[in-house]
PDB file of C-alpha atoms in Angstrom:
ATOM      1  CA  MET A 229      12.760 -14.213 -16.244  1.00 36.00           C
ATOM      2  CA  THR A 230      12.930 -16.056 -19.592  1.00 35.00           C
ATOM      3  CA  LYS A 231      13.179 -14.485 -23.000  1.00 33.00           C
ATOM      4  CA  GLN A 232       9.757 -15.838 -23.961  1.00 34.00           C
ATOM      5  CA  GLN A 233       8.024 -14.382 -20.885  1.00 35.00           C
ATOM      6  CA  GLY A 234       9.230 -10.838 -21.412  1.00 36.00           C
ATOM      7  CA  GLN A 235      10.033 -10.943 -25.114  1.00 34.00           C
ATOM      8  CA  ILE A 236      13.486  -9.505 -24.456  1.00 32.00           C
ATOM      9  CA  ASP A 237      16.677 -10.165 -26.368  1.00 35.00           C
ATOM     10  CA  ASP A 238      19.975 -11.560 -25.102  1.00 38.00           C
ATOM     11  CA  ASN A 239      21.353  -8.130 -24.276  1.00 43.00           C
ATOM     12  CA  PRO A 240      22.207  -8.233 -20.538  1.00 45.00           C
ATOM     13  CA  GLN A 241      21.144  -4.617 -20.080  1.00 54.00           C
ATOM     14  CA  SER A 242      17.800  -3.797 -18.514  1.00 54.00           C
ATOM     15  CA  LYS A 243      14.760  -3.398 -20.706  1.00 59.00           C
ATOM     16  CA  LEU A 244      11.549  -1.438 -20.408  1.00 58.00           C
ATOM     17  CA  ILE A 245       8.910  -4.075 -21.009  1.00 65.00           C
ATOM     18  CA  ARG A 246       5.309  -4.868 -20.258  1.00 65.00           C
ATOM     19  CA  ILE A 247       5.084  -7.609 -17.665  1.00 79.00           C
ATOM     20  CA  PRO A 248       2.383  -8.085 -15.051  1.00 86.00           C
ATOM     21  CA  LEU A 249       3.421  -5.950 -12.107  1.00 92.00           C
ATOM     22  CA  SER A 250       2.348  -8.644  -9.673  1.00 94.00           C
ATOM     23  CA  GLU A 251       4.681 -11.120 -11.368  1.00 93.00           C
ATOM     24  CA  ALA A 252       7.602  -8.713 -11.285  1.00 92.00           C
ATOM     25  CA  LEU A 253       7.069  -8.180  -7.547  1.00 95.00           C
ATOM     26  CA  GLY A 254       6.297 -11.801  -6.712  1.00 95.00           C
ATOM     27  CA  ILE A 255       2.818 -11.073  -5.316  1.00 97.00           C
ATOM     28  CA  LYS A 256       1.133 -14.239  -4.094  1.00 93.00           C
ATOM     29  CA  LYS A 257      -2.379 -15.236  -3.099  1.00 97.00           C
ATOM     30  CA  GLY A 258      -3.059 -14.312   0.502  1.00 98.00           C
ATOM     31  CA  VAL A 259      -1.653 -11.329   2.389  1.00 98.00           C
ATOM     32  CA  ASN A 260       0.999  -9.044   0.851  1.00 98.00           C
ATOM     33  CA  ALA A 261       2.367  -5.907   2.542  1.00 98.00           C
ATOM     34  CA  ILE A 262       3.368  -2.637   0.848  1.00 98.00           C
ATOM     35  CA  ILE A 263       5.770  -0.398   2.787  1.00 98.00           C
ATOM     36  CA  GLY A 264       8.016   2.598   2.177  1.00 97.00           C
ATOM     37  CA  SER A 265       7.082   5.802   0.374  1.00 96.00           C
ATOM     38  CA  GLY A 266       6.831   7.484  -2.982  1.00 95.00           C
ATOM     39  CA  GLY A 267       3.904   5.585  -4.429  1.00 93.00           C
ATOM     40  CA  LYS A 268       2.384   3.024  -2.050  1.00 95.00           C
ATOM     41  CA  SER A 269      -1.196   4.048  -2.846  1.00 93.00           C
ATOM     42  CA  SER A 270      -0.516   4.088  -6.590  1.00 93.00           C
ATOM     43  CA  LEU A 271       1.095   0.661  -6.349  1.00 95.00           C
ATOM     44  CA  LEU A 272      -1.868  -0.676  -4.399  1.00 96.00           C
ATOM     45  CA  LYS A 273      -4.245   0.661  -7.042  1.00 94.00           C
ATOM     46  CA  SER A 274      -2.233  -0.738  -9.969  1.00 94.00           C
ATOM     47  CA  LEU A 275      -1.842  -4.134  -8.314  1.00 96.00           C
ATOM     48  CA  SER A 276      -5.513  -4.337  -7.396  1.00 96.00           C
ATOM     49  CA  LEU A 277      -6.625  -3.524 -10.947  1.00 94.00           C
ATOM     50  CA  GLU A 278      -4.283  -6.151 -12.345  1.00 94.00           C
ATOM     51  CA  LEU A 279      -5.036  -8.852  -9.780  1.00 96.00           C
ATOM     52  CA  SER A 280      -8.790  -8.327 -10.133  1.00 97.00           C
ATOM     53  CA  GLN A 281      -8.475 -10.088 -13.485  1.00 95.00           C
ATOM     54  CA  LYS A 282      -7.413 -13.209 -11.572  1.00 95.00           C
ATOM     55  CA  GLY A 283      -9.663 -13.070  -8.514  1.00 97.00           C
ATOM     56  CA  SER A 284     -11.032 -10.958  -5.685  1.00 98.00           C
ATOM     57  CA  VAL A 285      -8.808  -8.288  -4.134  1.00 98.00           C
ATOM     58  CA  LEU A 286      -9.115  -6.726  -0.703  1.00 98.00           C
ATOM     59  CA  LEU A 287      -7.273  -3.484   0.057  1.00 97.00           C
ATOM     60  CA  THR A 288      -6.730  -2.595   3.703  1.00 96.00           C
ATOM     61  CA  THR A 289      -4.204  -1.240   6.182  1.00 96.00           C
ATOM     62  CA  SER A 290      -2.372  -2.059   9.387  1.00 96.00           C
ATOM     63  CA  THR A 291      -1.903   1.681  10.039  1.00 94.00           C
ATOM     64  CA  HIS A 292      -3.856   4.287   8.037  1.00 92.00           C
ATOM     65  CA  ILE A 293      -5.027   4.579   4.470  1.00 91.00           C
ATOM     66  CA  LEU A 294      -7.183   6.878   2.372  1.00 87.00           C
ATOM     67  CA  PRO A 295     -10.316   5.343   0.828  1.00 86.00           C
ATOM     68  CA  PHE A 296      -9.866   4.490  -2.852  1.00 87.00           C
ATOM     69  CA  SER A 297     -11.930   6.041  -5.638  1.00 83.00           C
ATOM     70  CA  HIS A 298     -11.512   3.138  -8.104  1.00 88.00           C
ATOM     71  CA  CYS A 299     -13.311   0.577  -5.964  1.00 88.00           C
ATOM     72  CA  GLU A 300     -15.961   0.005  -3.349  1.00 85.00           C
ATOM     73  CA  ASN A 301     -15.159   0.977   0.270  1.00 85.00           C
ATOM     74  CA  ILE A 302     -16.766  -0.691   3.280  1.00 84.00           C
ATOM     75  CA  CYS A 303     -16.115   1.217   6.471  1.00 81.00           C
ATOM     76  CA  PHE A 304     -16.588   0.120  10.035  1.00 79.00           C
ATOM     77  CA  LEU A 305     -17.877   3.055  12.043  1.00 71.00           C
ATOM     78  CA  ASP A 306     -16.616   3.247  15.609  1.00 59.00           C
ATOM     79  CA  GLU A 307     -19.289   4.385  18.029  1.00 55.00           C
ATOM     80  CA  ASN A 308     -17.061   7.259  19.159  1.00 54.00           C
ATOM     81  CA  VAL A 309     -16.722   8.748  15.661  1.00 52.00           C
ATOM     82  CA  SER A 310     -19.205  11.405  14.655  1.00 50.00           C
ATOM     83  CA  ILE A 311     -20.174  11.717  11.001  1.00 46.00           C
ATOM     84  CA  SER A 312     -19.705  15.125   9.436  1.00 45.00           C
ATOM     85  CA  ASP A 313     -19.172  16.688   6.023  1.00 40.00           C
ATOM     86  CA  GLU A 314     -15.486  17.045   6.780  1.00 39.00           C
ATOM     87  CA  ASN A 315     -14.710  13.446   7.633  1.00 39.00           C
ATOM     88  CA  VAL A 316     -16.607  11.889   4.740  1.00 40.00           C
ATOM     89  CA  SER A 317     -15.978  14.350   1.939  1.00 37.00           C
ATOM     90  CA  ILE A 318     -13.069  12.276   0.586  1.00 36.00           C
ATOM     91  CA  LEU A 319     -14.916   8.973   0.675  1.00 38.00           C
ATOM     92  CA  ASN A 320     -15.609   7.236  -2.594  1.00 32.00           C
ATOM     93  CA  GLY A 321     -19.236   7.222  -3.730  1.00 35.00           C
ATOM     94  CA  ASN A 322     -19.344   3.877  -5.512  1.00 30.00           C
ATOM     95  CA  ALA A 323     -20.800   1.857  -2.655  1.00 34.00           C
ATOM     96  CA  LEU A 324     -24.330   1.507  -1.334  1.00 30.00           C
ATOM     97  CA  ILE A 325     -25.270   2.612   2.143  1.00 34.00           C
ATOM     98  CA  SER A 326     -26.346  -0.203   4.421  1.00 37.00           C
ATOM     99  CA  ASN A 327     -29.906   0.009   5.669  1.00 36.00           C
ATOM    100  CA  GLU A 328     -28.984  -0.898   9.227  1.00 37.00           C
ATOM    101  CA  ASN A 329     -29.071   1.799  11.884  1.00 31.00           C
ATOM    102  CA  VAL A 330     -29.358   4.547   9.296  1.00 32.00           C
ATOM    103  CA  SER A 331     -31.271   6.629  11.823  1.00 33.00           C
ATOM    104  CA  SER A 332     -27.997   7.148  13.684  1.00 33.00           C
ATOM    105  CA  LEU A 333     -26.384   8.648  10.599  1.00 34.00           C
ATOM    106  CA  ASN A 334     -26.907  12.299   9.920  1.00 34.00           C
ATOM    107  CA  LYS A 335     -28.291  13.556   6.605  1.00 30.00           C
ATOM    108  CA  ASN A 336     -24.863  14.436   5.234  1.00 28.00           C
ATOM    109  CA  ILE A 337     -23.661  10.862   5.123  1.00 32.00           C
ATOM    110  CA  LEU A 338     -26.911   9.652   3.597  1.00 26.00           C
ATOM    111  CA  THR A 339     -26.211  11.698   0.477  1.00 29.00           C
ATOM    112  CA  LEU A 340     -22.866   9.992  -0.163  1.00 35.00           C
ATOM    113  CA  ASN A 341     -23.915   6.446  -1.073  1.00 40.00           C
ATOM    114  CA  GLU A 342     -21.310   5.006   1.274  1.00 49.00           C
ATOM    115  CA  LYS A 343     -21.612   1.588   2.872  1.00 58.00           C
ATOM    116  CA  ILE A 344     -21.159   1.867   6.641  1.00 57.00           C
ATOM    117  CA  LEU A 345     -21.001  -0.946   9.165  1.00 59.00           C
ATOM    118  CA  LEU A 346     -22.173   0.113  12.597  1.00 53.00           C
ATOM    119  CA  PRO A 347     -21.317  -1.707  15.834  1.00 50.00           C
ATOM    120  CA  GLY A 348     -24.201  -3.600  17.341  1.00 49.00           C
ATOM    121  CA  LYS A 349     -23.474  -5.710  20.404  1.00 47.00           C
ATOM    122  CA  ASP A 350     -20.248  -5.234  22.311  1.00 50.00           C
ATOM    123  CA  ILE A 351     -17.757  -6.937  20.003  1.00 45.00           C
ATOM    124  CA  HIS A 352     -14.928  -6.247  22.432  1.00 50.00           C
ATOM    125  CA  SER A 353     -16.112  -8.564  25.227  1.00 50.00           C
ATOM    126  CA  GLU A 354     -14.042 -11.715  25.404  1.00 55.00           C
ATOM    127  CA  GLU A 355     -17.102 -13.954  25.573  1.00 53.00           C
ATOM    128  CA  ALA A 356     -18.565 -12.635  22.298  1.00 51.00           C
ATOM    129  CA  LEU A 357     -15.293 -12.079  20.427  1.00 57.00           C
ATOM    130  CA  GLU A 358     -15.258 -15.150  18.187  1.00 66.00           C
ATOM    131  CA  ASN A 359     -18.940 -14.918  17.337  1.00 68.00           C
ATOM    132  CA  SER A 360     -18.590 -11.218  16.624  1.00 69.00           C
ATOM    133  CA  LYS A 361     -15.654 -11.818  14.284  1.00 77.00           C
ATOM    134  CA  THR A 362     -17.655 -14.375  12.354  1.00 80.00           C
ATOM    135  CA  LEU A 363     -20.686 -12.115  12.170  1.00 78.00           C
ATOM    136  CA  LEU A 364     -18.620  -9.138  11.034  1.00 80.00           C
ATOM    137  CA  GLN A 365     -16.844 -11.215   8.410  1.00 86.00           C
ATOM    138  CA  SER A 366     -20.186 -12.554   7.162  1.00 85.00           C
ATOM    139  CA  LYS A 367     -21.660  -9.053   7.058  1.00 82.00           C
ATOM    140  CA  VAL A 368     -18.845  -7.740   4.865  1.00 86.00           C
ATOM    141  CA  LEU A 369     -19.143 -10.689   2.503  1.00 89.00           C
ATOM    142  CA  SER A 370     -22.910 -10.200   2.271  1.00 85.00           C
ATOM    143  CA  LEU A 371     -22.394  -6.575   1.245  1.00 83.00           C
ATOM    144  CA  TRP A 372     -19.595  -7.310  -1.224  1.00 89.00           C
ATOM    145  CA  ASP A 373     -20.665  -8.509  -4.663  1.00 90.00           C
ATOM    146  CA  LYS A 374     -17.354  -9.879  -5.944  1.00 95.00           C
ATOM    147  CA  SER A 375     -18.735 -10.655  -9.379  1.00 94.00           C
ATOM    148  CA  GLN A 376     -19.621  -7.004  -9.984  1.00 92.00           C
ATOM    149  CA  ASN A 377     -16.913  -5.356  -7.857  1.00 92.00           C
ATOM    150  CA  PRO A 378     -13.897  -7.666  -7.454  1.00 97.00           C
ATOM    151  CA  ILE A 379     -11.928  -4.979  -5.571  1.00 95.00           C
ATOM    152  CA  LEU A 380     -12.859  -3.844  -2.067  1.00 93.00           C
ATOM    153  CA  CYS A 381     -11.232  -1.426   0.382  1.00 91.00           C
ATOM    154  CA  LEU A 382     -11.882  -2.243   4.016  1.00 90.00           C
ATOM    155  CA  GLY A 383     -11.164  -0.103   7.081  1.00 86.00           C
ATOM    156  CA  THR A 384     -12.447   1.760  10.115  1.00 83.00           C
ATOM    157  CA  LEU A 385     -13.597   5.313   9.468  1.00 80.00           C
ATOM    158  CA  GLU A 386     -11.811   7.983  11.504  1.00 80.00           C
ATOM    159  CA  THR A 387     -12.800  11.580  12.150  1.00 76.00           C
ATOM    160  CA  ASN A 388     -10.299  12.855   9.555  1.00 77.00           C
ATOM    161  CA  GLY A 389     -11.803  10.712   6.783  1.00 76.00           C
ATOM    162  CA  LYS A 390      -8.919   8.231   6.744  1.00 83.00           C
ATOM    163  CA  LEU A 391      -9.307   4.537   7.404  1.00 86.00           C
ATOM    164  CA  SER A 392      -7.556   2.717  10.224  1.00 89.00           C
ATOM    165  CA  PRO A 393      -7.382  -1.100  10.589  1.00 92.00           C
ATOM    166  CA  PHE A 394     -10.635  -3.005  10.282  1.00 88.00           C
ATOM    167  CA  PRO A 395     -11.635  -4.759  13.543  1.00 83.00           C
ATOM    168  CA  LEU A 396     -10.822  -8.240  12.278  1.00 87.00           C
ATOM    169  CA  PRO A 397      -7.490 -10.097  12.520  1.00 90.00           C
ATOM    170  CA  PHE A 398      -5.642 -10.609   9.256  1.00 94.00           C
ATOM    171  CA  SER A 399      -6.116 -14.350   9.717  1.00 93.00           C
ATOM    172  CA  ALA A 400      -9.848 -13.703   9.179  1.00 92.00           C
ATOM    173  CA  ILE A 401      -9.406 -11.016   6.523  1.00 95.00           C
ATOM    174  CA  GLU A 402      -7.247 -13.250   4.338  1.00 96.00           C
ATOM    175  CA  GLN A 403     -10.116 -15.742   4.131  1.00 95.00           C
ATOM    176  CA  MET A 404     -12.337 -13.121   2.508  1.00 96.00           C
ATOM    177  CA  ALA A 405     -10.457 -12.600  -0.783  1.00 98.00           C
ATOM    178  CA  ASP A 406      -7.974 -14.239  -3.109  1.00 98.00           C
ATOM    179  CA  PHE A 407      -5.489 -11.394  -2.664  1.00 98.00           C
ATOM    180  CA  VAL A 408      -5.110  -9.090   0.355  1.00 98.00           C
ATOM    181  CA  LEU A 409      -2.935  -5.999  -0.148  1.00 98.00           C
ATOM    182  CA  VAL A 410      -1.988  -4.133   3.028  1.00 98.00           C
ATOM    183  CA  GLU A 411      -0.553  -0.642   3.329  1.00 97.00           C
ATOM    184  CA  ALA A 412       1.698  -1.228   6.321  1.00 96.00           C
ATOM    185  CA  ASP A 413       3.192   2.177   7.119  1.00 92.00           C
ATOM    186  CA  GLY A 414       2.808   5.906   6.510  1.00 85.00           C
ATOM    187  CA  SER A 415       5.030   8.372   4.662  1.00 82.00           C
ATOM    188  CA  LYS A 416       3.446  11.856   4.772  1.00 84.00           C
ATOM    189  CA  ARG A 417       3.398  11.826   0.938  1.00 87.00           C
ATOM    190  CA  LEU A 418       7.165  12.224   0.669  1.00 95.00           C
ATOM    191  CA  PRO A 419       9.165  10.146  -1.849  1.00 96.00           C
ATOM    192  CA  GLY A 420      11.467   8.631   0.787  1.00 97.00           C
ATOM    193  CA  LYS A 421      11.239   7.586   4.411  1.00 96.00           C
ATOM    194  CA  ALA A 422      13.162   6.148   7.326  1.00 97.00           C
ATOM    195  CA  HIS A 423      11.251   3.775   9.563  1.00 95.00           C
ATOM    196  CA  GLY A 424      10.734   4.256  13.284  1.00 90.00           C
ATOM    197  CA  ARG A 425      11.173   1.593  15.936  1.00 88.00           C
ATOM    198  CA  ASN A 426       7.589   0.332  15.623  1.00 89.00           C
ATOM    199  CA  GLU A 427       7.433   0.561  11.844  1.00 91.00           C
ATOM    200  CA  PRO A 428       6.442  -0.955   9.538  1.00 95.00           C
ATOM    201  CA  GLU A 429       3.469  -2.862  10.926  1.00 96.00           C
ATOM    202  CA  ILE A 430       3.656  -5.934   8.713  1.00 97.00           C
ATOM    203  CA  PRO A 431       0.996  -8.576   9.416  1.00 96.00           C
ATOM    204  CA  LYS A 432       2.491 -11.888  10.438  1.00 96.00           C
ATOM    205  CA  GLU A 433       0.345 -13.475   7.727  1.00 97.00           C
ATOM    206  CA  SER A 434       2.144 -11.527   4.988  1.00 97.00           C
ATOM    207  CA  GLN A 435       3.815 -13.730   2.399  1.00 96.00           C
ATOM    208  CA  ARG A 436       5.492 -10.914   0.490  1.00 97.00           C
ATOM    209  CA  THR A 437       6.633  -7.433   1.494  1.00 98.00           C
ATOM    210  CA  VAL A 438       7.322  -4.841  -1.196  1.00 98.00           C
ATOM    211  CA  LEU A 439       9.404  -1.786  -0.301  1.00 98.00           C
ATOM    212  CA  VAL A 440       8.611   1.320  -2.386  1.00 97.00           C
ATOM    213  CA  PHE A 441      10.874   4.310  -3.004  1.00 97.00           C
ATOM    214  CA  GLY A 442      10.265   7.409  -5.124  1.00 96.00           C
ATOM    215  CA  ALA A 443      13.166   8.293  -7.418  1.00 97.00           C
ATOM    216  CA  SER A 444      12.209  11.984  -7.357  1.00 97.00           C
ATOM    217  CA  ALA A 445      13.947  12.157  -3.965  1.00 98.00           C
ATOM    218  CA  LEU A 446      17.399  11.721  -5.482  1.00 98.00           C
ATOM    219  CA  HIS A 447      19.782  14.692  -5.604  1.00 97.00           C
ATOM    220  CA  LYS A 448      17.587  16.762  -3.281  1.00 98.00           C
ATOM    221  CA  PRO A 449      18.162  17.793   0.369  1.00 98.00           C
ATOM    222  CA  ILE A 450      17.174  14.930   2.635  1.00 98.00           C
ATOM    223  CA  SER A 451      15.175  17.311   4.850  1.00 98.00           C
ATOM    224  CA  GLU A 452      12.834  17.961   1.908  1.00 98.00           C
ATOM    225  CA  VAL A 453      12.287  14.415   0.668  1.00 98.00           C
ATOM    226  CA  ILE A 454      12.661  11.981   3.590  1.00 97.00           C
ATOM    227  CA  HIS A 455       9.925  11.294   6.140  1.00 96.00           C
ATOM    228  CA  ARG A 456      11.436  10.891   9.623  1.00 96.00           C
ATOM    229  CA  VAL A 457      14.613  12.517   8.351  1.00 97.00           C
ATOM    230  CA  GLU A 458      16.149  12.595  11.837  1.00 97.00           C
ATOM    231  CA  ILE A 459      16.213   8.789  11.837  1.00 97.00           C
ATOM    232  CA  PHE A 460      17.738   8.785   8.352  1.00 97.00           C
ATOM    233  CA  GLN A 461      20.436  11.233   9.457  1.00 97.00           C
ATOM    234  CA  ASN A 462      21.468   8.952  12.309  1.00 96.00           C
ATOM    235  CA  PHE A 463      22.002   5.976  10.025  1.00 96.00           C
ATOM    236  CA  PHE A 464      25.378   7.550   9.287  1.00 96.00           C
ATOM    237  CA  THR A 465      28.501   8.447  11.257  1.00 95.00           C
ATOM    238  CA  PRO A 466      28.936  11.331  11.501  1.00 95.00           C
ATOM    239  CA  SER A 467      25.241  12.165  11.294  1.00 96.00           C
ATOM    240  CA  LEU A 468      24.146  13.793   8.041  1.00 97.00           C
ATOM    241  CA  THR A 469      23.133  17.439   7.951  1.00 97.00           C
ATOM    242  CA  PRO A 470      19.579  18.290   6.813  1.00 97.00           C
ATOM    243  CA  ASP A 471      20.863  19.890   3.608  1.00 97.00           C
ATOM    244  CA  THR A 472      22.781  16.778   2.514  1.00 98.00           C
ATOM    245  CA  LEU A 473      21.772  15.766  -1.004  1.00 98.00           C
ATOM    246  CA  LEU A 474      20.397  12.251  -1.327  1.00 98.00           C
ATOM    247  CA  THR A 475      22.655  10.138  -3.529  1.00 98.00           C
ATOM    248  CA  LYS A 476      22.170   6.538  -4.590  1.00 98.00           C
ATOM    249  CA  GLU A 477      25.130   5.624  -2.375  1.00 98.00           C
ATOM    250  CA  LEU A 478      23.456   7.083   0.722  1.00 98.00           C
ATOM    251  CA  LEU A 479      20.180   5.453  -0.270  1.00 98.00           C
ATOM    252  CA  LEU A 480      21.823   2.042  -0.545  1.00 98.00           C
ATOM    253  CA  GLN A 481      23.431   2.410   2.886  1.00 98.00           C
ATOM    254  CA  ALA A 482      20.065   3.337   4.400  1.00 98.00           C
ATOM    255  CA  PHE A 483      18.353   0.345   2.790  1.00 98.00           C
ATOM    256  CA  ARG A 484      21.100  -1.901   4.150  1.00 97.00           C
ATOM    257  CA  LYS A 485      20.623  -0.472   7.635  1.00 96.00           C
ATOM    258  CA  GLU A 486      16.880  -1.095   7.633  1.00 97.00           C
ATOM    259  CA  LYS A 487      16.910  -4.514   5.920  1.00 96.00           C
ATOM    260  CA  LEU A 488      13.245  -4.209   4.951  1.00 97.00           C
ATOM    261  CA  GLY A 489      11.262  -5.763   2.129  1.00 97.00           C
ATOM    262  CA  ASP A 490      11.543  -8.939   0.103  1.00 97.00           C
ATOM    263  CA  CYS A 491      11.895  -6.813  -3.023  1.00 96.00           C
ATOM    264  CA  LEU A 492      12.246  -3.138  -3.943  1.00 97.00           C
ATOM    265  CA  PHE A 493      10.091  -1.181  -6.367  1.00 96.00           C
ATOM    266  CA  VAL A 494      11.534   2.166  -7.442  1.00 96.00           C
ATOM    267  CA  ASN A 495       8.693   4.423  -8.538  1.00 95.00           C
ATOM    268  CA  GLN A 496       8.849   7.743 -10.417  1.00 94.00           C
ATOM    269  CA  LEU A 497      11.493   6.549 -12.877  1.00 93.00           C
ATOM    270  CA  ASP A 498      10.021   9.007 -15.375  1.00 91.00           C
ATOM    271  CA  CYS A 499      12.020  11.725 -13.615  1.00 93.00           C
ATOM    272  CA  LEU A 500      15.250  10.031 -14.760  1.00 93.00           C
ATOM    273  CA  THR A 501      16.658   9.242 -18.181  1.00 92.00           C
ATOM    274  CA  LYS A 502      16.457   5.600 -19.207  1.00 88.00           C
ATOM    275  CA  LYS A 503      20.199   5.237 -18.728  1.00 91.00           C
ATOM    276  CA  GLU A 504      20.023   6.774 -15.245  1.00 94.00           C
ATOM    277  CA  ALA A 505      17.119   4.504 -14.337  1.00 92.00           C
ATOM    278  CA  GLU A 506      18.970   1.398 -15.521  1.00 90.00           C
ATOM    279  CA  GLU A 507      22.109   2.364 -13.628  1.00 93.00           C
ATOM    280  CA  LEU A 508      20.131   3.050 -10.446  1.00 95.00           C
ATOM    281  CA  LEU A 509      18.295  -0.272 -10.476  1.00 94.00           C
ATOM    282  CA  LEU A 510      21.468  -2.219 -11.271  1.00 93.00           C
ATOM    283  CA  PHE A 511      23.369  -0.408  -8.504  1.00 96.00           C
ATOM    284  CA  LEU A 512      20.646  -1.128  -5.934  1.00 96.00           C
ATOM    285  CA  GLN A 513      20.158  -4.741  -6.973  1.00 93.00           C
ATOM    286  CA  ASN A 514      23.862  -5.486  -6.809  1.00 94.00           C
ATOM    287  CA  GLY A 515      24.135  -3.741  -3.459  1.00 97.00           C
ATOM    288  CA  LEU A 516      21.048  -5.283  -1.854  1.00 96.00           C
ATOM    289  CA  GLY A 517      21.174  -8.761  -3.350  1.00 94.00           C
ATOM    290  CA  LYS A 518      17.414  -8.948  -3.894  1.00 94.00           C
ATOM    291  CA  MET A 519      14.873  -8.284  -6.620  1.00 92.00           C
ATOM    292  CA  VAL A 520      14.772  -4.643  -7.728  1.00 94.00           C
ATOM    293  CA  CYS A 521      12.536  -3.278 -10.462  1.00 92.00           C
ATOM    294  CA  GLY A 522      10.926   0.049 -11.226  1.00 92.00           C
ATOM    295  CA  GLY A 523       8.516   2.090 -13.264  1.00 91.00           C
ATOM    296  CA  SER A 524       6.154   5.036 -13.117  1.00 91.00           C
ATOM    297  CA  LEU A 525       2.800   4.594 -11.403  1.00 89.00           C
ATOM    298  CA  LYS A 526       1.573   8.177 -11.487  1.00 74.00           C
ATOM    299  CA  GLU A 527      -1.448   7.193 -13.566  1.00 58.00           C
ATOM    300  CA  GLY A 528      -2.323   4.203 -11.405  1.00 57.00           C
ATOM    301  CA  SER A 529      -2.416   2.024 -14.518  1.00 58.00           C
ATOM    302  CA  ALA A 530      -3.305  -1.634 -14.336  1.00 55.00           C
ATOM    303  CA  HIS A 531      -0.518  -2.337 -16.838  1.00 59.00           C
ATOM    304  CA  PRO A 532       2.465  -0.039 -16.120  1.00 67.00           C
ATOM    305  CA  GLU A 533       5.731  -0.523 -17.935  1.00 69.00           C
ATOM    306  CA  VAL A 534       8.255  -2.125 -15.620  1.00 78.00           C
ATOM    307  CA  LEU A 535      12.005  -1.796 -15.898  1.00 75.00           C
ATOM    308  CA  LEU A 536      13.665  -5.142 -15.147  1.00 73.00           C
ATOM    309  CA  LEU A 537      17.317  -6.088 -15.108  1.00 65.00           C
TER     310      LEU A 537
END
């Protein structure tokens, strides 16, 4: 980064500056995956708000995601999912309900102003697959007014109110927006996680993968702050005990074991002093040999302050 871009001096130490988050993370047009824990949803929100100033943004998932309250949500409704107060109570109310097949929706959903796509013909038959993909893609685009709402969340509504992957391949989804941001794994709302054998589920179309970690996990027992802690324990020989405190040294070793992400974003830096935050980012960047930056996304701001080295 040049001095003019960030307005920083020649001091080699890190600086807390205002720089577009997407630039710091190297987000590109097309598909970008967000993995890890400790702030994926907040990062998705901040990035979408920022990128919406440059073009259309589509938020979606390869696993599961909660609908977003800052944007429109279009949900595909599987024919096996029943609508109830419980599974729609967390849905955002910014969208408009489609007027197709509304008779199959009960009165509870009709009060929520949510846009629902219902399956018509059998889209799973091989003969109709390509036509169905095109029709579904066209339907979403017809419902999405990008000029008024440049951000859209897309998914399949489940019985628990979460969204699972939308029934279109990412090769089709990436044609629908300038930027596609994908939450590509789960974390049980813990600040750290170890990934299982089939995680993360990064789309092959992804041009950039950002790994997120929450700094609030440091200096706490790993059993309290790490999702899939048993996997994390076995990264080490001998295996760590559940009450082992998470240090930056252990964290670095775990990151090296997993080898995930093109860059690392350390969230929740507000729980550290500025000196501690600088030392942590420098330690991780030197140890990983890739871009590391951090900040605090608890407000979901479109313009968070980012700590760069």
